[in-house]
Amino acid sequence: MADQSSSGGDGAMVTVASPTDSVDNGWDDAARAIYSVRKIAAPMGIVLQPDDRTPYLVDLHRKKFFSTDDLTDFPTHPVRVGVQTYVVSPDDQEPAGPARNLELLLWNVGRSSFHGGLAPWLSPTAPYRLTAWPDFTGVFHTTFHLRLTAHLANHVTTVDDLVELFPADADSVPGAMNAFSLLGILEHLPAQPAAAVQPVEPAADAERSTGGLWSRLRDRWGF
Amino acid sequence: MAEHVVLFTGPMGAGKTAAIASLSDIDPVRTEAANTDRVTADKATTTVALDYGEITIGPDEKVRLYGIPGQTRFEFMWKVLMRRAVGMILLVNNDNPDPIGQMLYFIDYFHELYERGGAVVAISRSDVGLGPTREEYYSALAAARPGLSIPIFSVDARSPEQMKIALFSLILNIESRAAVPSRYEEPRQ
Amino acid sequence: MTTALHHNKDVVARGGVLLTELDSICTSFLYAVLVTDDGFEVASVSGSDHERLASMVSSLQALAEGVAEELKIGTSEYVVLATEDGHVIQLRIPRQQLVLSAVFNKSETLGKVLSASKSTAEQIAVMVETSK
């Protein structure tokens, strides 16, 4: 195994996936391609073909994807996803097929890639924060994703710290981070010397300004 | 009794009344009058004092939902309604002639409310295909008012599920902002 | 679409005349404004910043009517705001989406100015119904 692991204090581990992990790469190559195209801001489109299913044409420039598949039955564990890139010009006509919100696809790909591990371009010990929230009125999410997002939007935190802070959902932290990264809303901050202040406990936050209203409202609505 | 007042702000026609109706346990109290300004918003009625709805959390706790009248002529009501609020959901209709300008205007006006609690921007009518993208709202906000922590969502104000997510996010964000800085951050002033 | 009443020149002009008549029959009269339900000024006499007052009148009327409806005690006939130095009387123009708000000092009784205001409101209703 070529995995890198980092200890999260009390033994919590974050796995960083390696590109040579297995033949069954699932969404990994797709995630890498999306990350690369976004990073170099290249005018390129990407065709993703999971197994023998309907392809997705990803247009990062227009922030849309084109497919007859509306993601209601998204294949989270395909054996292989074919990835092809192509050059697009702003003058090109939009591809055929219904145009859909790209955020929904990127969120799904991010959470389904790297076998529950962290994308190789992310570090378990680097400080991150969010510059925006995913469009939670559109993307599937749990209350954990809302809590994680609220925390990371307001506090610079490492992945290892997040694993500690959300022990019940620790397995879901890397996938969410991958998704944030593919959405282009995860900011990597320069490493700073650690101060004496410990990471914030999300549960403790709730007791401050609203007296823990969030958890009671969640119970009230049965979320 | 514990009460938490959430204000629904934004321009006329953004969906404030609908958003409150989506969330409220009770039939909302509305103060609507016949709209004579069909140029600004082509709808039959407009709120002239306030909208009111509530969510009962328990026997001694309610979330009170107040909607402002969107037209600036009613600005005196904004001040009245802002007093007890802990946060706001700012609705902006994406087919507004200047939706980003409207967002910044209301964020500035209700800045005290943001400081005291928090804010969420809910973009309505983005399904009609007009107006800026969500990313453009974020970019404009970051450029014009750097350092603010405000979630921005697209919503259908008539959808209880979507408005619940907006309200949830507002409360979570308020609670999270109130927390002490992490070891990687400068202490807040 | 029919012209909004605050854009109807006939209503604006004749409304101003009727408000002036209210001024002439009440020595305690300070100022008055006639507004649409959604807070646009149709006509006014004396005072200043009618635009702001028009919006406040609209809000107050909607709240008063909302309370009356909530309590199921019939429609609101008028709203009186009594202060140390005067009265604000506000009433719906019968059968119209218009509200009259008039401000008086305390040199006359509330009954007198209320009666005069009601009479003016009725005259405005007839005027609007016969306007061009």
Short mmCIF file of N, CA, C and O in Angstrom, two decimals, chain B residues 35-151:
data_model
loop_
_atom_site.label_atom_id
_atom_site.label_comp_id
_atom_site.label_asym_id
_atom_site.label_seq_id
_atom_site.Cartn_x
_atom_site.Cartn_y
_atom_site.Cartn_z
N ASN B 35 -51.29 46.33 -4.49
CA ASN B 35 -50.04 46.91 -4.99
C ASN B 35 -50.33 47.84 -6.17
O ASN B 35 -50.83 47.41 -7.19
N THR B 36 -50.01 49.11 -6.00
CA THR B 36 -50.21 50.04 -7.13
C THR B 36 -48.92 50.26 -7.91
O THR B 36 -48.91 50.96 -8.90
N ASP B 37 -47.83 49.67 -7.44
CA ASP B 37 -46.54 49.84 -8.11
C ASP B 37 -46.21 48.56 -8.88
O ASP B 37 -45.32 47.81 -8.50
N ARG B 38 -46.92 48.36 -9.97
CA ARG B 38 -46.73 47.11 -10.72
C ARG B 38 -45.47 47.12 -11.56
O ARG B 38 -45.09 46.10 -12.13
N VAL B 39 -44.82 48.28 -11.63
CA VAL B 39 -43.57 48.35 -12.39
C VAL B 39 -42.44 47.67 -11.60
O VAL B 39 -41.67 46.87 -12.13
N THR B 40 -42.37 47.97 -10.30
CA THR B 40 -41.32 47.39 -9.47
C THR B 40 -41.52 45.89 -9.31
O THR B 40 -40.57 45.11 -9.38
N ALA B 41 -42.74 45.49 -9.04
CA ALA B 41 -43.04 44.06 -8.91
C ALA B 41 -44.46 43.82 -9.39
O ALA B 41 -45.40 44.43 -8.89
N ASP B 42 -44.59 42.95 -10.38
CA ASP B 42 -45.90 42.72 -10.97
C ASP B 42 -46.65 41.67 -10.16
O ASP B 42 -46.70 40.50 -10.51
N LYS B 43 -47.17 42.10 -9.03
CA LYS B 43 -47.96 41.21 -8.19
C LYS B 43 -49.11 42.00 -7.60
O LYS B 43 -49.03 43.23 -7.46
N ALA B 44 -50.17 41.28 -7.23
CA ALA B 44 -51.41 41.95 -6.86
C ALA B 44 -51.31 42.67 -5.52
O ALA B 44 -51.88 43.74 -5.35
N THR B 45 -50.59 42.09 -4.59
CA THR B 45 -50.52 42.69 -3.26
C THR B 45 -49.08 42.84 -2.81
O THR B 45 -48.18 42.17 -3.33
N THR B 46 -48.88 43.69 -1.82
CA THR B 46 -47.54 43.88 -1.25
C THR B 46 -47.65 44.09 0.25
O THR B 46 -48.63 44.63 0.73
N THR B 47 -46.63 43.65 0.97
CA THR B 47 -46.62 43.80 2.43
C THR B 47 -46.35 45.25 2.80
O THR B 47 -45.42 45.86 2.25
N VAL B 48 -47.14 45.80 3.72
CA VAL B 48 -46.95 47.20 4.08
C VAL B 48 -46.55 47.40 5.55
O VAL B 48 -46.17 48.50 5.93
N ALA B 49 -46.66 46.39 6.38
CA ALA B 49 -46.21 46.55 7.77
C ALA B 49 -45.27 45.41 8.14
O ALA B 49 -44.10 45.62 8.43
N LEU B 50 -45.79 44.21 8.12
CA LEU B 50 -44.96 43.05 8.45
C LEU B 50 -45.70 41.77 8.09
O LEU B 50 -46.91 41.77 7.88
N ASP B 51 -44.96 40.71 7.99
CA ASP B 51 -45.53 39.36 7.98
C ASP B 51 -45.07 38.71 9.26
O ASP B 51 -43.98 39.02 9.77
N TYR B 52 -45.89 37.82 9.76
CA TYR B 52 -45.48 37.15 11.00
C TYR B 52 -45.87 35.68 10.94
O TYR B 52 -46.99 35.33 10.59
N GLY B 53 -44.91 34.85 11.31
CA GLY B 53 -45.19 33.42 11.45
C GLY B 53 -44.39 32.92 12.65
O GLY B 53 -43.57 33.65 13.21
N GLU B 54 -44.63 31.70 13.06
CA GLU B 54 -43.87 31.19 14.19
C GLU B 54 -43.68 29.67 14.11
O GLU B 54 -44.49 28.97 13.50
N ILE B 55 -42.62 29.22 14.72
CA ILE B 55 -42.33 27.80 14.85
C ILE B 55 -42.25 27.51 16.34
O ILE B 55 -41.44 28.13 17.04
N THR B 56 -43.09 26.63 16.81
CA THR B 56 -43.07 26.29 18.23
C THR B 56 -42.07 25.17 18.46
O THR B 56 -42.18 24.09 17.87
N ILE B 57 -41.08 25.45 19.28
CA ILE B 57 -40.04 24.45 19.57
C ILE B 57 -40.47 23.60 20.76
O ILE B 57 -40.26 22.39 20.81
N GLY B 58 -41.07 24.23 21.74
CA GLY B 58 -41.52 23.54 22.94
C GLY B 58 -42.51 24.42 23.67
O GLY B 58 -42.85 25.50 23.17
N PRO B 59 -42.96 24.01 24.82
CA PRO B 59 -43.97 24.80 25.54
C PRO B 59 -43.51 26.21 25.88
O PRO B 59 -44.33 27.10 26.03
N ASP B 60 -42.20 26.39 25.99
CA ASP B 60 -41.70 27.71 26.39
C ASP B 60 -40.72 28.29 25.39
O ASP B 60 -39.89 29.12 25.74
N GLU B 61 -40.79 27.85 24.16
CA GLU B 61 -39.81 28.35 23.21
C GLU B 61 -40.40 28.43 21.80
O GLU B 61 -41.00 27.46 21.32
N LYS B 62 -40.21 29.58 21.18
CA LYS B 62 -40.69 29.78 19.81
C LYS B 62 -39.61 30.45 18.97
O LYS B 62 -38.82 31.23 19.49
N VAL B 63 -39.63 30.13 17.68
CA VAL B 63 -38.88 30.93 16.73
C VAL B 63 -39.90 31.83 16.04
O VAL B 63 -40.87 31.34 15.47
N ARG B 64 -39.71 33.14 16.17
CA ARG B 64 -40.65 34.08 15.56
C ARG B 64 -40.08 34.56 14.24
O ARG B 64 -38.91 34.96 14.17
N LEU B 65 -40.88 34.52 13.23
CA LEU B 65 -40.45 34.86 11.88
C LEU B 65 -41.13 36.16 11.45
O LEU B 65 -42.36 36.20 11.33
N TYR B 66 -40.36 37.21 11.28
CA TYR B 66 -40.92 38.48 10.86
C TYR B 66 -40.43 38.83 9.46
O TYR B 66 -39.24 38.73 9.17
N GLY B 67 -41.34 39.24 8.62
CA GLY B 67 -40.97 39.69 7.28
C GLY B 67 -41.13 41.20 7.19
O GLY B 67 -42.13 41.76 7.64
N ILE B 68 -40.13 41.84 6.61
CA ILE B 68 -40.21 43.29 6.46
C ILE B 68 -41.00 43.62 5.20
O ILE B 68 -41.07 42.81 4.27
N PRO B 69 -41.59 44.83 5.13
CA PRO B 69 -42.09 45.30 3.84
C PRO B 69 -40.88 45.65 2.98
O PRO B 69 -39.97 46.34 3.45
N GLY B 70 -40.84 45.18 1.75
CA GLY B 70 -39.61 45.27 0.96
C GLY B 70 -39.28 46.64 0.41
O GLY B 70 -38.13 46.92 0.10
N GLN B 71 -40.29 47.49 0.28
CA GLN B 71 -40.04 48.78 -0.35
C GLN B 71 -39.36 49.73 0.64
O GLN B 71 -39.72 49.78 1.81
N THR B 72 -38.41 50.50 0.13
CA THR B 72 -37.63 51.38 1.02
C THR B 72 -38.51 52.44 1.68
O THR B 72 -38.13 53.00 2.71
N ARG B 73 -39.68 52.68 1.13
CA ARG B 73 -40.60 53.65 1.76
C ARG B 73 -40.97 53.21 3.17
O ARG B 73 -41.38 54.00 4.00
N PHE B 74 -40.87 51.89 3.41
CA PHE B 74 -41.26 51.36 4.72
C PHE B 74 -40.06 51.12 5.63
O PHE B 74 -40.11 50.31 6.54
N GLU B 75 -39.01 51.83 5.34
CA GLU B 75 -37.76 51.62 6.07
C GLU B 75 -37.92 51.82 7.58
O GLU B 75 -37.22 51.20 8.37
N PHE B 76 -38.87 52.67 7.98
CA PHE B 76 -39.08 52.87 9.41
C PHE B 76 -39.49 51.56 10.09
O PHE B 76 -39.18 51.32 11.25
N MET B 77 -40.19 50.70 9.35
CA MET B 77 -40.59 49.40 9.91
C MET B 77 -39.38 48.48 10.06
O MET B 77 -39.34 47.63 10.93
N TRP B 78 -38.41 48.64 9.17
CA TRP B 78 -37.22 47.78 9.23
C TRP B 78 -36.52 47.96 10.58
O TRP B 78 -36.11 46.99 11.20
N LYS B 79 -36.43 49.23 10.99
CA LYS B 79 -35.75 49.51 12.26
C LYS B 79 -36.52 48.90 13.42
O LYS B 79 -35.94 48.36 14.36
N VAL B 80 -37.85 49.03 13.36
CA VAL B 80 -38.69 48.49 14.43
C VAL B 80 -38.49 46.97 14.51
O VAL B 80 -38.30 46.41 15.60
N LEU B 81 -38.51 46.32 13.37
CA LEU B 81 -38.48 44.85 13.34
C LEU B 81 -37.08 44.30 13.64
O LEU B 81 -36.93 43.17 14.08
N MET B 82 -36.07 45.12 13.39
CA MET B 82 -34.70 44.64 13.56
C MET B 82 -34.33 44.49 15.04
O MET B 82 -33.46 43.72 15.40
N ARG B 83 -35.02 45.24 15.90
CA ARG B 83 -34.56 45.37 17.29
C ARG B 83 -34.34 44.05 18.01
O ARG B 83 -33.36 43.86 18.68
N ARG B 84 -35.30 43.14 17.88
CA ARG B 84 -35.20 41.92 18.68
C ARG B 84 -34.63 40.74 17.90
O ARG B 84 -34.52 39.64 18.43
N ALA B 85 -34.30 40.97 16.64
CA ALA B 85 -33.90 39.83 15.80
C ALA B 85 -32.48 39.37 16.09
O ALA B 85 -31.62 40.16 16.48
N VAL B 86 -32.26 38.07 15.90
CA VAL B 86 -30.92 37.51 16.09
C VAL B 86 -30.26 37.14 14.76
O VAL B 86 -29.09 36.79 14.72
N GLY B 87 -31.03 37.20 13.69
CA GLY B 87 -30.45 36.86 12.40
C GLY B 87 -31.43 37.16 11.29
O GLY B 87 -32.59 37.46 11.55
N MET B 88 -30.93 37.11 10.07
CA MET B 88 -31.85 37.37 8.95
C MET B 88 -31.62 36.40 7.79
O MET B 88 -30.51 35.94 7.55
N ILE B 89 -32.72 36.12 7.14
CA ILE B 89 -32.67 35.44 5.86
C ILE B 89 -33.00 36.50 4.82
O ILE B 89 -34.11 37.05 4.80
N LEU B 90 -32.01 36.82 4.02
CA LEU B 90 -32.15 37.87 3.01
C LEU B 90 -32.53 37.23 1.68
O LEU B 90 -31.73 36.49 1.10
N LEU B 91 -33.73 37.48 1.24
CA LEU B 91 -34.20 36.93 -0.03
C LEU B 91 -33.96 37.94 -1.14
O LEU B 91 -34.28 39.12 -0.99
N VAL B 92 -33.39 37.48 -2.23
CA VAL B 92 -33.17 38.32 -3.40
C VAL B 92 -33.69 37.56 -4.62
O VAL B 92 -33.28 36.42 -4.84
N ASN B 93 -34.57 38.19 -5.36
CA ASN B 93 -35.06 37.52 -6.59
C ASN B 93 -34.05 37.74 -7.70
O ASN B 93 -33.67 38.86 -8.00
N ASN B 94 -33.64 36.63 -8.30
CA ASN B 94 -32.54 36.68 -9.28
C ASN B 94 -32.93 37.43 -10.55
O ASN B 94 -32.06 37.83 -11.32
N ASP B 95 -34.24 37.61 -10.78
CA ASP B 95 -34.65 38.35 -11.97
C ASP B 95 -34.84 39.84 -11.66
O ASP B 95 -35.36 40.59 -12.48
N ASN B 96 -34.39 40.27 -10.48
CA ASN B 96 -34.38 41.68 -10.13
C ASN B 96 -33.41 42.40 -11.09
O ASN B 96 -32.41 41.81 -11.49
N PRO B 97 -33.66 43.67 -11.43
CA PRO B 97 -32.74 44.37 -12.33
C PRO B 97 -31.31 44.45 -11.79
O PRO B 97 -30.36 44.50 -12.56
N ASP B 98 -31.15 44.48 -10.47
CA ASP B 98 -29.80 44.56 -9.88
C ASP B 98 -29.75 43.68 -8.63
O ASP B 98 -29.68 44.19 -7.51
N PRO B 99 -29.78 42.38 -8.79
CA PRO B 99 -29.90 41.51 -7.61
C PRO B 99 -28.69 41.59 -6.69
O PRO B 99 -28.84 41.58 -5.46
N ILE B 100 -27.49 41.70 -7.24
CA ILE B 100 -26.30 41.78 -6.38
C ILE B 100 -26.27 43.11 -5.64
O ILE B 100 -25.95 43.16 -4.44
N GLY B 101 -26.65 44.17 -6.32
CA GLY B 101 -26.74 45.48 -5.65
C GLY B 101 -27.75 45.44 -4.52
O GLY B 101 -27.52 46.01 -3.44
N GLN B 102 -28.86 44.75 -4.75
CA GLN B 102 -29.89 44.63 -3.71
C GLN B 102 -29.34 43.84 -2.51
O GLN B 102 -29.58 44.18 -1.36
N MET B 103 -28.63 42.75 -2.82
CA MET B 103 -28.05 41.95 -1.74
C MET B 103 -27.14 42.82 -0.86
O MET B 103 -27.26 42.82 0.37
N LEU B 104 -26.26 43.57 -1.50
CA LEU B 104 -25.31 44.40 -0.74
C LEU B 104 -26.04 45.49 0.03
O LEU B 104 -25.68 45.81 1.17
N TYR B 105 -27.08 46.05 -0.58
CA TYR B 105 -27.84 47.11 0.09
C TYR B 105 -28.45 46.59 1.40
O TYR B 105 -28.33 47.23 2.45
N PHE B 106 -29.08 45.43 1.34
CA PHE B 106 -29.74 44.91 2.54
C PHE B 106 -28.72 44.40 3.56
O PHE B 106 -28.94 44.51 4.76
N ILE B 107 -27.61 43.85 3.09
CA ILE B 107 -26.56 43.42 4.03
C ILE B 107 -26.01 44.65 4.77
O ILE B 107 -25.80 44.62 5.98
N ASP B 108 -25.83 45.73 4.05
CA ASP B 108 -25.31 46.95 4.69
C ASP B 108 -26.34 47.50 5.67
O ASP B 108 -26.00 47.88 6.80
N TYR B 109 -27.58 47.57 5.24
CA TYR B 109 -28.60 48.16 6.11
C TYR B 109 -28.74 47.36 7.41
O TYR B 109 -28.86 47.91 8.49
N PHE B 110 -28.73 46.04 7.27
CA PHE B 110 -28.94 45.18 8.44
C PHE B 110 -27.62 44.64 9.00
O PHE B 110 -27.59 43.56 9.58
N HIS B 111 -26.56 45.43 8.80
CA HIS B 111 -25.25 44.96 9.24
C HIS B 111 -25.21 44.69 10.74
O HIS B 111 -24.58 43.74 11.20
N GLU B 112 -25.92 45.52 11.48
CA GLU B 112 -25.98 45.35 12.94
C GLU B 112 -26.54 43.95 13.28
O GLU B 112 -26.08 43.30 14.22
N LEU B 113 -27.48 43.53 12.50
CA LEU B 113 -28.08 42.21 12.72
C LEU B 113 -27.09 41.10 12.40
O LEU B 113 -27.01 40.08 13.10
N TYR B 114 -26.33 41.31 11.34
CA TYR B 114 -25.28 40.34 11.00
C TYR B 114 -24.26 40.24 12.15
O TYR B 114 -23.86 39.16 12.55
N GLU B 115 -23.88 41.41 12.66
CA GLU B 115 -22.89 41.43 13.74
C GLU B 115 -23.43 40.74 15.00
O GLU B 115 -22.71 40.04 15.69
N ARG B 116 -24.72 40.96 15.25
CA ARG B 116 -25.32 40.41 16.46
C ARG B 116 -25.54 38.92 16.34
O ARG B 116 -25.51 38.18 17.31
N GLY B 117 -25.82 38.45 15.17
CA GLY B 117 -26.13 37.03 14.98
C GLY B 117 -25.55 36.51 13.68
O GLY B 117 -24.42 36.05 13.63
N GLY B 118 -26.31 36.65 12.63
CA GLY B 118 -25.82 36.18 11.35
C GLY B 118 -26.84 36.39 10.25
O GLY B 118 -27.92 36.92 10.48
N ALA B 119 -26.45 35.95 9.06
CA ALA B 119 -27.32 36.15 7.90
C ALA B 119 -27.13 35.02 6.91
O ALA B 119 -26.07 34.39 6.87
N VAL B 120 -28.18 34.76 6.16
CA VAL B 120 -28.13 33.84 5.03
C VAL B 120 -28.74 34.57 3.85
O VAL B 120 -29.73 35.29 4.01
N VAL B 121 -28.14 34.42 2.68
CA VAL B 121 -28.75 34.97 1.46
C VAL B 121 -29.44 33.84 0.73
O VAL B 121 -28.84 32.78 0.50
N ALA B 122 -30.71 34.04 0.41
CA ALA B 122 -31.49 33.04 -0.32
C ALA B 122 -31.90 33.64 -1.66
O ALA B 122 -32.65 34.61 -1.70
N ILE B 123 -31.37 33.07 -2.73
CA ILE B 123 -31.65 33.61 -4.06
C ILE B 123 -32.89 32.91 -4.60
O ILE B 123 -32.89 31.69 -4.81
N SER B 124 -33.93 33.67 -4.82
CA SER B 124 -35.16 33.09 -5.35
C SER B 124 -35.27 33.36 -6.85
O SER B 124 -34.57 34.20 -7.40
N ARG B 125 -36.13 32.64 -7.48
CA ARG B 125 -36.43 32.80 -8.91
C ARG B 125 -35.18 32.65 -9.79
O ARG B 125 -35.08 33.29 -10.84
N SER B 126 -34.24 31.82 -9.34
CA SER B 126 -33.06 31.59 -10.19
C SER B 126 -33.38 30.56 -11.26
O SER B 126 -32.60 30.36 -12.20
N ASP B 127 -34.52 29.89 -11.14
CA ASP B 127 -34.90 28.87 -12.12
C ASP B 127 -35.35 29.49 -13.44
O ASP B 127 -35.44 28.80 -14.44
N VAL B 128 -35.63 30.80 -13.43
CA VAL B 128 -36.10 31.41 -14.67
C VAL B 128 -34.95 31.68 -15.64
O VAL B 128 -35.18 32.10 -16.78
N GLY B 129 -33.71 31.42 -15.21
CA GLY B 129 -32.58 31.49 -16.13
C GLY B 129 -31.99 32.87 -16.30
O GLY B 129 -31.09 33.07 -17.10
N LEU B 130 -32.48 33.84 -15.53
CA LEU B 130 -31.94 35.19 -15.63
C LEU B 130 -31.04 35.44 -14.42
O LEU B 130 -31.15 34.78 -13.41
N GLY B 131 -30.18 36.44 -14.55
CA GLY B 131 -29.43 36.89 -13.39
C GLY B 131 -28.14 36.15 -13.15
O GLY B 131 -27.81 35.18 -13.83
N PRO B 132 -27.38 36.64 -12.15
CA PRO B 132 -26.06 36.08 -11.88
C PRO B 132 -26.12 34.68 -11.28
O PRO B 132 -27.16 34.25 -10.78
N THR B 133 -24.96 34.00 -11.34
CA THR B 133 -24.86 32.68 -10.71
C THR B 133 -24.58 32.87 -9.22
O THR B 133 -24.19 33.95 -8.78
N ARG B 134 -24.74 31.79 -8.49
CA ARG B 134 -24.47 31.81 -7.05
C ARG B 134 -23.01 32.20 -6.80
O ARG B 134 -22.69 32.93 -5.87
N GLU B 135 -22.13 31.69 -7.66
CA GLU B 135 -20.71 32.00 -7.53
C GLU B 135 -20.47 33.51 -7.69
O GLU B 135 -19.63 34.09 -6.99
N GLU B 136 -21.22 34.13 -8.58
CA GLU B 136 -21.06 35.56 -8.79
C GLU B 136 -21.54 36.36 -7.56
O GLU B 136 -20.98 37.41 -7.23
N TYR B 137 -22.57 35.85 -6.89
CA TYR B 137 -22.99 36.50 -5.64
C TYR B 137 -21.87 36.42 -4.61
O TYR B 137 -21.55 37.40 -3.94
N TYR B 138 -21.29 35.22 -4.48
CA TYR B 138 -20.19 35.05 -3.52
C TYR B 138 -19.02 35.98 -3.85
O TYR B 138 -18.46 36.62 -2.98
N SER B 139 -18.65 36.03 -5.13
CA SER B 139 -17.51 36.87 -5.54
C SER B 139 -17.80 38.33 -5.25
O SER B 139 -16.93 39.05 -4.74
N ALA B 140 -19.01 38.76 -5.57
CA ALA B 140 -19.36 40.17 -5.35
C ALA B 140 -19.34 40.49 -3.86
O ALA B 140 -18.86 41.55 -3.45
N LEU B 141 -19.84 39.56 -3.07
CA LEU B 141 -19.87 39.79 -1.62
C LEU B 141 -18.45 39.85 -1.06
O LEU B 141 -18.12 40.74 -0.26
N ALA B 142 -17.60 38.92 -1.50
CA ALA B 142 -16.22 38.88 -1.00
C ALA B 142 -15.45 40.13 -1.41
O ALA B 142 -14.62 40.65 -0.65
N ALA B 143 -15.74 40.63 -2.62
CA ALA B 143 -15.03 41.82 -3.11
C ALA B 143 -15.52 43.08 -2.39
O ALA B 143 -14.72 43.93 -2.01
N ALA B 144 -16.82 43.18 -2.23
CA ALA B 144 -17.38 44.42 -1.68
C ALA B 144 -17.34 44.45 -0.15
O ALA B 144 -17.16 45.51 0.44
N ARG B 145 -17.55 43.33 0.46
CA ARG B 145 -17.60 43.28 1.93
C ARG B 145 -16.75 42.10 2.41
O ARG B 145 -17.30 41.08 2.86
N PRO B 146 -15.44 42.19 2.29
CA PRO B 146 -14.59 41.04 2.62
C PRO B 146 -14.72 40.66 4.10
O PRO B 146 -14.95 41.51 4.95
N GLY B 147 -14.61 39.37 4.34
CA GLY B 147 -14.57 38.91 5.72
C GLY B 147 -15.93 38.50 6.29
O GLY B 147 -15.99 38.01 7.41
N LEU B 148 -17.00 38.68 5.53
CA LEU B 148 -18.30 38.28 6.05
C LEU B 148 -18.52 36.78 5.83
O LEU B 148 -18.12 36.23 4.81
N SER B 149 -19.12 36.14 6.81
CA SER B 149 -19.43 34.71 6.69
C SER B 149 -20.92 34.56 6.48
O SER B 149 -21.69 34.51 7.44
N ILE B 150 -21.32 34.52 5.22
CA ILE B 150 -22.75 34.47 4.89
C ILE B 150 -23.00 33.37 3.85
O ILE B 150 -22.54 33.48 2.72
N PRO B 151 -23.71 32.31 4.24
CA PRO B 151 -24.06 31.29 3.24
C PRO B 151 -25.01 31.87 2.19
O PRO B 151 -25.86 32.70 2.52
#
